[in-house]
Short mmCIF file of C-alpha atoms and ligand atoms in Angstrom, two decimals:
data_model
loop_
_atom_site.label_atom_id
_atom_site.label_comp_id
_atom_site.label_asym_id
_atom_site.label_seq_id
_atom_site.Cartn_x
_atom_site.Cartn_y
_atom_site.Cartn_z
CA MET A 5 0.06 0.11 0.04
CA PHE A 6 1.09 3.64 -0.68
CA VAL A 7 -0.27 5.12 2.49
CA LYS A 8 2.67 7.67 3.13
CA GLU A 9 2.74 8.64 -0.67
CA ASN A 10 -0.96 9.28 -0.95
CA PHE A 11 -1.05 11.00 2.31
CA ASN A 12 1.63 13.46 1.27
CA LYS A 13 -0.09 14.50 -1.84
CA ALA A 14 -3.39 14.70 -0.05
CA LYS A 15 -1.84 16.88 2.74
CA GLN A 16 -0.75 19.35 0.07
CA GLN A 17 -4.37 19.78 -1.01
CA TYR A 18 -5.52 20.61 2.31
CA GLU A 19 -2.72 22.80 3.02
CA LYS A 20 -3.53 24.87 0.12
CA TRP A 21 -6.60 25.87 2.23
CA GLY A 22 -4.34 26.81 5.32
CA VAL A 23 -5.38 23.48 7.02
CA SER A 24 -2.77 21.78 9.26
CA VAL A 25 -3.16 18.01 9.05
CA GLU A 26 -0.76 17.53 11.90
CA GLU A 27 -2.83 19.80 14.21
CA ALA A 28 -6.02 17.95 13.05
CA PHE A 29 -4.23 14.61 14.17
CA ASP A 30 -3.16 16.17 17.45
CA LYS A 31 -6.64 17.32 18.28
CA LEU A 32 -8.17 14.02 17.30
CA LYS A 33 -5.84 11.93 19.21
CA ASN A 34 -7.24 13.48 22.50
CA VAL A 35 -10.91 12.84 21.59
CA ALA A 36 -12.19 9.86 23.78
CA ILE A 37 -15.34 8.17 22.45
CA SER A 38 -17.46 6.39 24.89
CA ILE A 39 -17.92 2.89 23.54
CA HIS A 40 -20.99 1.20 24.74
CA CYS A 41 -20.45 -2.36 26.11
CA TRP A 42 -23.85 -3.55 25.33
CA GLN A 43 -23.23 -3.97 21.50
CA GLY A 44 -21.29 -7.03 22.59
CA ASP A 45 -23.97 -9.11 24.28
CA ASP A 46 -27.32 -7.55 22.90
CA ILE A 47 -27.95 -5.69 26.18
CA GLY A 48 -27.98 -8.89 28.12
CA GLY A 49 -25.86 -8.13 31.15
CA PHE A 50 -24.62 -10.63 33.74
CA GLU A 51 -27.17 -10.50 36.53
CA VAL A 52 -27.55 -13.82 38.21
CA ASN A 53 -31.41 -13.69 37.62
CA GLN A 54 -31.05 -12.21 34.10
CA GLN A 55 -34.40 -10.87 32.65
CA GLU A 56 -35.48 -10.59 29.24
CA LEU A 57 -34.75 -7.17 27.53
CA SER A 58 -37.63 -4.87 28.18
CA GLY A 59 -38.08 -1.02 28.11
CA GLY A 60 -39.32 -0.58 24.74
CA ILE A 61 -36.04 -1.26 23.06
CA ASP A 62 -35.09 -4.19 20.80
CA VAL A 63 -32.17 -6.11 19.46
CA THR A 64 -32.69 -8.22 16.43
CA GLY A 65 -30.49 -10.89 14.70
CA ASN A 66 -28.74 -13.98 16.10
CA TYR A 67 -25.35 -13.78 14.81
CA PRO A 68 -23.15 -16.34 16.57
CA GLY A 69 -20.55 -15.51 19.09
CA LYS A 70 -22.13 -13.04 21.58
CA ALA A 71 -20.40 -12.70 24.82
CA THR A 72 -21.96 -14.57 27.77
CA ASN A 73 -19.73 -13.46 30.49
CA PRO A 74 -17.58 -10.52 31.66
CA GLU A 75 -14.33 -12.03 30.50
CA GLN A 76 -15.60 -12.64 26.94
CA LEU A 77 -17.12 -9.20 26.85
CA ARG A 78 -13.76 -7.66 27.83
CA ALA A 79 -11.89 -9.77 25.43
CA ASP A 80 -14.25 -8.75 22.63
CA LEU A 81 -13.95 -5.04 23.53
CA GLU A 82 -10.10 -5.35 23.64
CA LYS A 83 -10.28 -6.79 19.97
CA ALA A 84 -12.54 -4.07 18.77
CA LEU A 85 -10.28 -1.34 20.67
CA SER A 86 -7.27 -2.68 18.94
CA LEU A 87 -8.78 -1.84 15.61
CA ILE A 88 -9.93 1.63 16.57
CA PRO A 89 -7.42 4.53 16.50
CA GLY A 90 -7.13 6.49 19.87
CA LYS A 91 -7.74 6.11 23.60
CA HIS A 92 -11.31 5.76 24.47
CA LYS A 93 -13.84 5.05 27.30
CA VAL A 94 -16.10 2.06 27.79
CA ASN A 95 -19.77 2.69 28.79
CA LEU A 96 -21.20 0.25 31.19
CA HIS A 97 -24.79 -0.41 32.32
CA ALA A 98 -25.68 -1.55 35.95
CA ILE A 99 -26.66 -4.96 34.61
CA TYR A 100 -22.74 -5.60 33.91
CA ALA A 101 -22.22 -5.77 37.56
CA GLU A 102 -20.14 -8.83 38.79
CA THR A 103 -21.60 -10.20 41.95
CA ASP A 104 -19.83 -13.60 42.20
CA GLY A 105 -23.01 -15.69 41.78
CA GLU A 106 -24.80 -13.67 44.41
CA ILE A 107 -28.14 -12.10 43.77
CA VAL A 108 -27.75 -8.34 44.37
CA ASP A 109 -30.73 -6.36 43.45
CA ARG A 110 -30.36 -3.13 41.64
CA ASN A 111 -30.80 -0.81 44.59
CA ALA A 112 -27.98 -2.53 46.39
CA ILE A 113 -25.23 -2.37 43.68
CA GLU A 114 -21.85 -0.96 44.82
CA PRO A 115 -18.56 0.12 43.40
CA LYS A 116 -17.09 -3.21 44.40
CA HIS A 117 -19.32 -4.93 41.90
CA PHE A 118 -17.40 -3.09 39.26
CA ALA A 119 -13.93 -3.64 40.57
CA ASN A 120 -13.00 -5.99 37.76
CA TRP A 121 -14.00 -3.52 35.12
CA VAL A 122 -11.96 -0.80 36.85
CA LYS A 123 -8.91 -3.24 36.94
CA TRP A 124 -9.26 -3.87 33.31
CA ALA A 125 -9.79 -0.30 32.40
CA LYS A 126 -6.53 0.65 34.24
CA GLN A 127 -4.61 -2.17 32.42
CA ASN A 128 -6.01 -0.93 29.14
CA GLY A 129 -5.72 2.90 29.66
CA LEU A 130 -9.39 3.32 29.27
CA GLY A 131 -11.96 5.55 31.04
CA LEU A 132 -15.38 4.22 32.15
CA ASP A 133 -18.90 5.62 31.90
CA PHE A 134 -22.01 4.30 33.62
CA ASN A 135 -25.77 3.98 33.33
CA PRO A 136 -28.33 2.96 35.84
CA THR A 137 -30.50 0.18 34.27
CA LEU A 138 -34.19 0.87 34.68
CA PHE A 139 -35.40 -1.89 32.44
CA SER A 140 -35.30 -5.69 32.19
CA HIS A 141 -36.39 -6.02 35.77
CA PRO A 142 -39.68 -6.99 37.54
CA LYS A 143 -40.10 -3.54 38.97
CA ALA A 144 -40.12 -2.11 35.53
CA GLU A 145 -42.55 -4.54 34.13
CA ASP A 146 -45.38 -2.05 33.50
CA GLY A 147 -42.96 0.27 31.82
CA LEU A 148 -42.76 2.69 34.68
CA THR A 149 -39.84 3.48 37.12
CA LEU A 150 -38.98 7.01 38.38
CA SER A 151 -42.52 8.24 37.46
CA HIS A 152 -44.49 5.25 38.95
CA PRO A 153 -47.53 5.99 40.95
CA ASP A 154 -46.41 3.56 43.57
CA LYS A 155 -43.92 5.24 45.90
CA ASP A 156 -42.15 1.91 46.88
CA ILE A 157 -41.27 1.36 43.17
CA ARG A 158 -40.01 4.95 42.75
CA ASP A 159 -37.96 4.71 45.77
CA PHE A 160 -36.47 1.44 44.70
CA TRP A 161 -35.24 3.15 41.40
CA ILE A 162 -34.14 6.28 43.18
CA ASP A 163 -31.84 4.13 45.37
CA HIS A 164 -30.60 2.41 42.26
CA CYS A 165 -29.81 5.70 40.49
CA ILE A 166 -27.97 7.11 43.62
CA GLN A 167 -25.89 3.89 43.80
CA SER A 168 -25.16 4.30 40.11
CA ARG A 169 -23.93 7.80 40.62
CA LYS A 170 -21.55 6.49 43.45
CA ILE A 171 -20.14 3.86 41.02
CA GLY A 172 -19.63 6.75 38.49
CA GLU A 173 -17.78 8.62 41.19
CA TYR A 174 -15.73 5.60 41.97
CA PHE A 175 -14.72 5.24 38.19
CA GLY A 176 -13.79 8.86 38.23
CA ARG A 177 -11.63 8.46 41.21
CA GLU A 178 -9.93 5.23 40.25
CA LEU A 179 -9.35 6.17 36.66
CA GLY A 180 -8.40 9.81 36.83
CA GLN A 181 -11.00 11.17 34.45
CA PRO A 182 -14.63 11.87 35.30
CA ALA A 183 -17.23 9.31 34.47
CA LEU A 184 -20.56 10.24 32.83
CA THR A 185 -23.47 8.71 34.58
CA ASN A 186 -26.56 8.83 32.34
CA ILE A 187 -30.07 8.27 33.32
CA TRP A 188 -32.44 6.90 30.74
CA ILE A 189 -35.80 5.54 31.79
CA PRO A 190 -38.47 3.91 29.63
CA ASP A 191 -41.47 5.50 31.40
CA GLY A 192 -44.40 6.30 29.15
CA TYR A 193 -47.87 4.98 27.93
CA LYS A 194 -48.95 3.12 24.92
CA ASP A 195 -52.13 5.11 24.48
CA ILE A 196 -53.31 8.66 24.80
CA PRO A 197 -52.75 9.76 28.50
CA SER A 198 -55.58 11.29 30.51
CA ASP A 199 -52.89 13.21 32.39
CA ARG A 200 -49.46 14.01 31.18
CA LEU A 201 -48.50 16.36 33.97
CA THR A 202 -48.67 14.03 37.04
CA PRO A 203 -46.09 11.54 35.85
CA ARG A 204 -43.71 14.37 34.90
CA MET A 205 -44.06 15.96 38.35
CA ARG A 206 -43.31 12.55 39.96
CA LEU A 207 -40.18 12.23 37.71
CA LYS A 208 -39.02 15.65 38.40
CA ASP A 209 -39.21 14.95 42.23
CA SER A 210 -37.46 11.52 41.77
CA LEU A 211 -34.59 13.27 39.90
CA ASP A 212 -34.37 15.78 42.66
CA GLU A 213 -33.91 13.10 45.20
CA ILE A 214 -31.41 11.22 43.08
CA PHE A 215 -29.26 14.36 42.67
CA ALA A 216 -29.53 15.44 46.13
CA ALA A 217 -27.32 12.59 47.18
CA ASN A 218 -23.83 13.81 47.70
CA VAL A 219 -21.62 12.84 44.81
CA ASP A 220 -18.33 14.65 43.85
CA GLU A 221 -19.10 16.31 40.61
CA SER A 222 -15.51 16.57 39.62
CA LEU A 223 -15.52 12.76 39.50
CA ASN A 224 -19.01 12.03 38.26
CA ILE A 225 -21.01 14.07 35.79
CA ASP A 226 -24.71 13.53 35.52
CA ALA A 227 -26.73 13.38 32.38
CA VAL A 228 -30.39 12.80 31.52
CA GLU A 229 -31.44 11.20 28.13
CA SER A 230 -34.73 12.09 26.68
CA LYS A 231 -36.88 10.13 24.25
CA LEU A 232 -39.74 10.66 21.89
CA PHE A 233 -41.36 7.21 21.95
CA GLY A 234 -40.53 3.56 22.46
CA ILE A 235 -42.31 0.14 21.66
CA GLY A 236 -45.25 0.18 24.08
CA SER A 237 -44.86 3.96 24.93
CA GLU A 238 -45.93 5.27 21.49
CA ALA A 239 -48.35 7.94 22.68
CA TYR A 240 -46.39 9.41 25.52
CA VAL A 241 -43.02 9.33 27.11
CA VAL A 242 -42.69 11.05 30.48
CA GLY A 243 -38.89 12.04 30.04
CA SER A 244 -39.49 14.08 26.81
CA HIS A 245 -36.92 16.38 25.31
CA GLU A 246 -38.57 19.51 26.69
CA PHE A 247 -38.78 17.84 30.06
CA TYR A 248 -35.14 17.09 30.35
CA MET A 249 -33.92 20.10 28.69
CA GLY A 250 -35.74 22.25 31.18
CA TYR A 251 -34.54 19.84 34.06
CA ALA A 252 -30.90 19.99 32.82
CA MET A 253 -30.83 23.79 32.57
CA GLN A 254 -32.45 24.39 35.91
CA ASN A 255 -30.25 21.83 37.77
CA ASN A 256 -26.94 22.19 35.90
CA LYS A 257 -27.08 18.58 34.47
CA LEU A 258 -26.11 17.54 31.02
CA CYS A 259 -28.70 16.94 28.36
CA LEU A 260 -27.89 13.64 26.58
CA LEU A 261 -29.09 13.63 23.13
CA ASP A 262 -29.64 10.23 21.34
CA THR A 263 -29.75 10.57 17.60
CA GLY A 264 -32.56 8.09 17.36
CA HIS A 265 -34.83 9.91 19.86
CA TYR A 266 -36.30 12.55 17.74
CA HIS A 267 -38.77 12.97 14.89
CA PRO A 268 -37.26 11.39 11.69
CA THR A 269 -36.48 14.67 10.04
CA GLU A 270 -35.48 16.35 13.29
CA MET A 271 -31.47 16.52 13.53
CA VAL A 272 -29.45 16.28 16.57
CA SER A 273 -26.64 18.12 14.68
CA ASN A 274 -28.79 21.18 14.63
CA LYS A 275 -29.37 21.23 18.37
CA ILE A 276 -25.72 21.19 19.45
CA SER A 277 -25.00 24.84 18.89
CA ALA A 278 -28.20 25.93 20.42
CA LEU A 279 -27.86 23.99 23.62
CA LEU A 280 -24.12 24.93 24.06
CA LEU A 281 -25.28 28.50 24.39
CA PHE A 282 -26.96 27.68 27.59
CA ASN A 283 -25.09 24.66 28.96
CA ASP A 284 -21.29 24.23 29.33
CA LYS A 285 -21.39 20.67 28.22
CA LEU A 286 -23.71 18.28 26.49
CA ALA A 287 -23.53 14.43 25.95
CA LEU A 288 -24.49 12.35 22.87
CA HIS A 289 -25.65 8.84 22.06
CA VAL A 290 -24.66 8.63 18.42
CA SER A 291 -26.99 6.05 16.86
CA ARG A 292 -28.63 5.51 13.54
CA PRO A 293 -32.35 5.35 13.40
CA VAL A 294 -33.74 3.50 10.24
CA ARG A 295 -37.56 4.42 10.17
CA TRP A 296 -37.69 4.35 13.92
CA ASP A 297 -35.35 4.28 16.94
CA SER A 298 -33.77 1.06 15.39
CA ASP A 299 -30.20 1.62 16.76
CA HIS A 300 -28.44 0.44 13.55
CA VAL A 301 -24.65 0.70 13.33
CA VAL A 302 -23.42 4.22 12.77
CA ILE A 303 -22.34 4.82 9.32
CA LEU A 304 -20.56 7.88 7.71
CA ASP A 305 -23.74 9.40 6.50
CA ASP A 306 -24.69 13.12 6.14
CA GLU A 307 -25.93 13.40 9.67
CA LEU A 308 -22.87 11.86 11.21
CA ARG A 309 -20.72 14.23 9.14
CA GLU A 310 -22.84 17.14 10.25
CA ILE A 311 -22.47 16.12 13.92
CA GLY A 312 -18.69 16.04 13.43
CA LEU A 313 -18.67 19.43 11.91
CA GLU A 314 -20.89 21.05 14.56
CA ILE A 315 -18.49 19.78 17.31
CA VAL A 316 -15.37 20.84 15.55
CA ARG A 317 -16.30 24.15 13.96
CA ASN A 318 -17.89 25.43 17.18
CA ASP A 319 -14.72 24.54 19.14
CA ALA A 320 -16.73 22.05 21.23
CA ILE A 321 -14.52 19.00 21.29
CA ASP A 322 -13.98 19.44 25.05
CA LYS A 323 -17.79 20.34 25.60
CA VAL A 324 -19.40 17.38 23.88
CA MET A 325 -19.01 14.03 25.44
CA ILE A 326 -19.47 11.71 22.63
CA GLY A 327 -21.00 8.31 23.34
CA LEU A 328 -22.32 5.57 20.96
CA ASP A 329 -25.50 3.61 21.35
CA PHE A 330 -26.29 1.10 18.63
CA PHE A 331 -26.89 -2.57 18.81
CA ASP A 332 -27.03 -4.94 15.95
CA ALA A 333 -27.10 -8.72 16.50
CA SER A 334 -27.32 -9.61 12.78
CA ILE A 335 -23.63 -9.02 12.19
CA ASN A 336 -20.37 -9.73 13.83
CA ARG A 337 -20.47 -7.78 17.09
CA VAL A 338 -16.84 -6.92 17.16
CA ALA A 339 -17.25 -5.63 13.55
CA ALA A 340 -20.15 -3.47 14.59
CA TRP A 341 -18.22 -1.75 17.29
CA THR A 342 -15.26 -1.23 14.92
CA ILE A 343 -17.37 0.05 11.99
CA GLY A 344 -19.44 2.47 14.23
CA THR A 345 -16.58 3.82 16.23
CA ARG A 346 -14.31 4.28 13.26
CA ASN A 347 -16.88 6.18 11.55
CA MET A 348 -17.49 8.45 14.47
CA ILE A 349 -13.79 9.26 14.56
CA LYS A 350 -13.81 9.77 10.71
CA SER A 351 -16.54 12.31 10.92
CA LEU A 352 -14.35 14.33 13.41
CA LEU A 353 -11.35 14.06 11.19
CA TYR A 354 -13.45 15.14 8.13
CA ALA A 355 -14.47 18.28 10.05
CA LEU A 356 -11.07 18.90 11.35
CA LEU A 357 -9.82 18.90 7.82
CA LEU A 358 -12.07 21.77 6.48
CA PRO A 359 -11.18 25.47 6.48
CA ASN A 360 -14.04 26.21 8.79
CA ASP A 361 -13.23 29.80 9.46
CA TYR A 362 -13.17 30.57 5.80
CA LEU A 363 -16.41 28.85 5.27
CA LYS A 364 -17.97 30.82 8.10
CA LYS A 365 -16.65 34.05 6.65
CA LEU A 366 -18.40 33.29 3.31
CA GLN A 367 -21.60 32.92 5.00
CA GLU A 368 -21.17 36.21 7.03
CA GLU A 369 -20.43 37.87 3.73
CA GLY A 370 -23.63 36.31 2.14
CA ASN A 371 -21.52 34.45 -0.34
CA PHE A 372 -23.79 31.35 -0.54
CA THR A 373 -22.53 30.40 -3.98
CA ASP A 374 -18.93 29.85 -2.72
CA ARG A 375 -20.16 28.32 0.49
CA LEU A 376 -22.14 25.61 -1.28
CA ALA A 377 -19.49 25.10 -4.00
CA LEU A 378 -16.71 24.58 -1.63
CA MET A 379 -18.54 22.40 0.88
CA GLU A 380 -19.48 20.14 -1.99
CA GLU A 381 -16.04 20.10 -3.46
CA PHE A 382 -14.42 19.23 -0.09
CA LYS A 383 -16.61 16.00 0.05
CA THR A 384 -14.34 14.49 -2.66
CA TYR A 385 -10.96 15.78 -1.37
CA PRO A 386 -8.68 12.90 -0.60
CA PHE A 387 -9.99 12.47 2.93
CA GLY A 388 -9.46 8.71 2.81
CA ALA A 389 -5.66 9.10 2.42
CA VAL A 390 -5.44 11.21 5.42
CA TRP A 391 -7.53 8.83 7.38
CA ASP A 392 -5.35 6.04 6.30
CA GLN A 393 -2.24 7.90 7.52
CA TYR A 394 -4.01 8.54 10.85
CA CYS A 395 -4.71 4.81 11.34
CA GLU A 396 -1.12 4.04 10.40
CA GLU A 397 0.38 6.59 12.86
CA MET A 398 -2.03 5.36 15.55
CA GLY A 399 -1.00 1.69 15.06
CA VAL A 400 -4.30 0.30 13.88
CA PRO A 401 -5.15 -1.39 10.71
CA VAL A 402 -5.45 0.62 7.58
CA GLN A 403 -8.47 0.60 5.35
CA GLU A 404 -10.48 -2.72 5.50
CA SER A 405 -7.62 -4.75 6.66
CA TRP A 406 -9.15 -4.70 10.17
CA LEU A 407 -11.78 -7.09 8.81
CA ASN A 408 -9.43 -9.96 8.37
CA GLU A 409 -8.54 -9.68 11.95
CA VAL A 410 -12.11 -9.75 13.02
CA LYS A 411 -12.58 -12.82 10.80
CA GLU A 412 -9.71 -14.52 12.40
CA TYR A 413 -11.08 -13.64 15.90
CA GLU A 414 -14.41 -15.02 14.80
CA LYS A 415 -12.85 -18.22 13.64
CA GLU A 416 -10.55 -18.65 16.57
CA VAL A 417 -12.74 -17.37 19.52
CA LEU A 418 -16.48 -16.41 18.73
CA ILE A 419 -17.43 -19.43 16.84
CA LYS A 420 -16.23 -21.69 19.59
CA ARG A 421 -18.62 -20.24 22.05
CA GLN A 422 -21.49 -21.91 20.47
C1 LIG B 16 -33.01 3.70 24.80
C2 LIG B 16 -31.86 4.65 25.14
C3 LIG B 16 -30.82 4.11 25.98
C4 LIG B 16 -30.48 2.64 25.81
C5 LIG B 16 -29.21 2.16 26.53
C6 LIG B 16 -29.03 0.73 26.52
O1 LIG B 16 -33.86 4.18 23.78
O2 LIG B 16 -31.24 5.00 23.87
O3 LIG B 16 -29.67 5.00 26.02
O4 LIG B 16 -30.18 2.39 24.42
O5 LIG B 16 -29.12 2.76 27.70
ZN1 LIG B 17 -29.42 6.19 24.03
#
């Protein structure tokens, strides 16, 4: 392959626009993507009394080789991470606790149940993020948790979320970088509610209780994730966008925007600049909705590129905590992680290679002809040659050569799990 040669030629074309490729690489190297562990086992988790997936989300496909225990999941993550340039974070859910065969209910999980994950993260130079799991549990069977009319049920989930924030704090302390603990709940109704307000009042009170618990905010950052609808909550979701946007702003929490949680033509890329005027930070779950919140593997499509552009040209690399949230069980799961995460990084590199200040200036001057012409021409600049060089410099496979490694791993490891 002619990686270096192609790169040198490509570089000149970007330099002609005053873009420093080295500077782009330096910035990109410092971006940690939060890679969701749940792509590796179809959001199964390792609870002793594991429940069927609920909460109005769904994973389809039965590709062989899914991880069935923590060791396998960590090995699969290591494989994927070896194919992805950069140093990243792994995003855990409470159901990935390791309790040594003991039944520990969700309200009783503790940092010690995640000690193996922390040890592993240290060994691999990774950060960790966290999510309480308010689904796949008997106390979430009717699709209501923090907004439940029954106080005992609400209290159970409040305790779970408080414990989760403590686990985030523990990750932050142990790993020397703050953890993001994100609350997403499935609460909603299948059919037209007769009262939209009361459940939202209860959710607000529950969140107040959760965040009243003393957790060091330099170690754990709280986020709240909204949603438009789910399976079984088509008519109404308690934690809607406006609900959490209001809550986050009033309480200095992070809004987490999942790209699958809006109306089909509503774009998360368009929300980033608006929210960052009123919040210091925000968080993302980058996913790919196909006709609904289907959580397809992230591809380098227009919206992903636009998200990368909004983060980069608004100087928001340190303000946007980028996480991924897709789950596809119809393809090799290690490949799914690799494809989605490499694409997320590509979108940032693409944005870092544009003369963003010049393009902004064109707009200010009302020169929409040049703006459109250049933005379109840059799409076919030799971006691939720069990406290949980045992979080479970062010591990960160039182009599709990573796929052979996944196939080898499938043959040697994944298939044997059957
Ligand atoms: C569900 C939310 C949520 C989950 C994960 C597993 O619609 O997107 O983030 O996907 O917590
Ligand atoms: Zn999400």
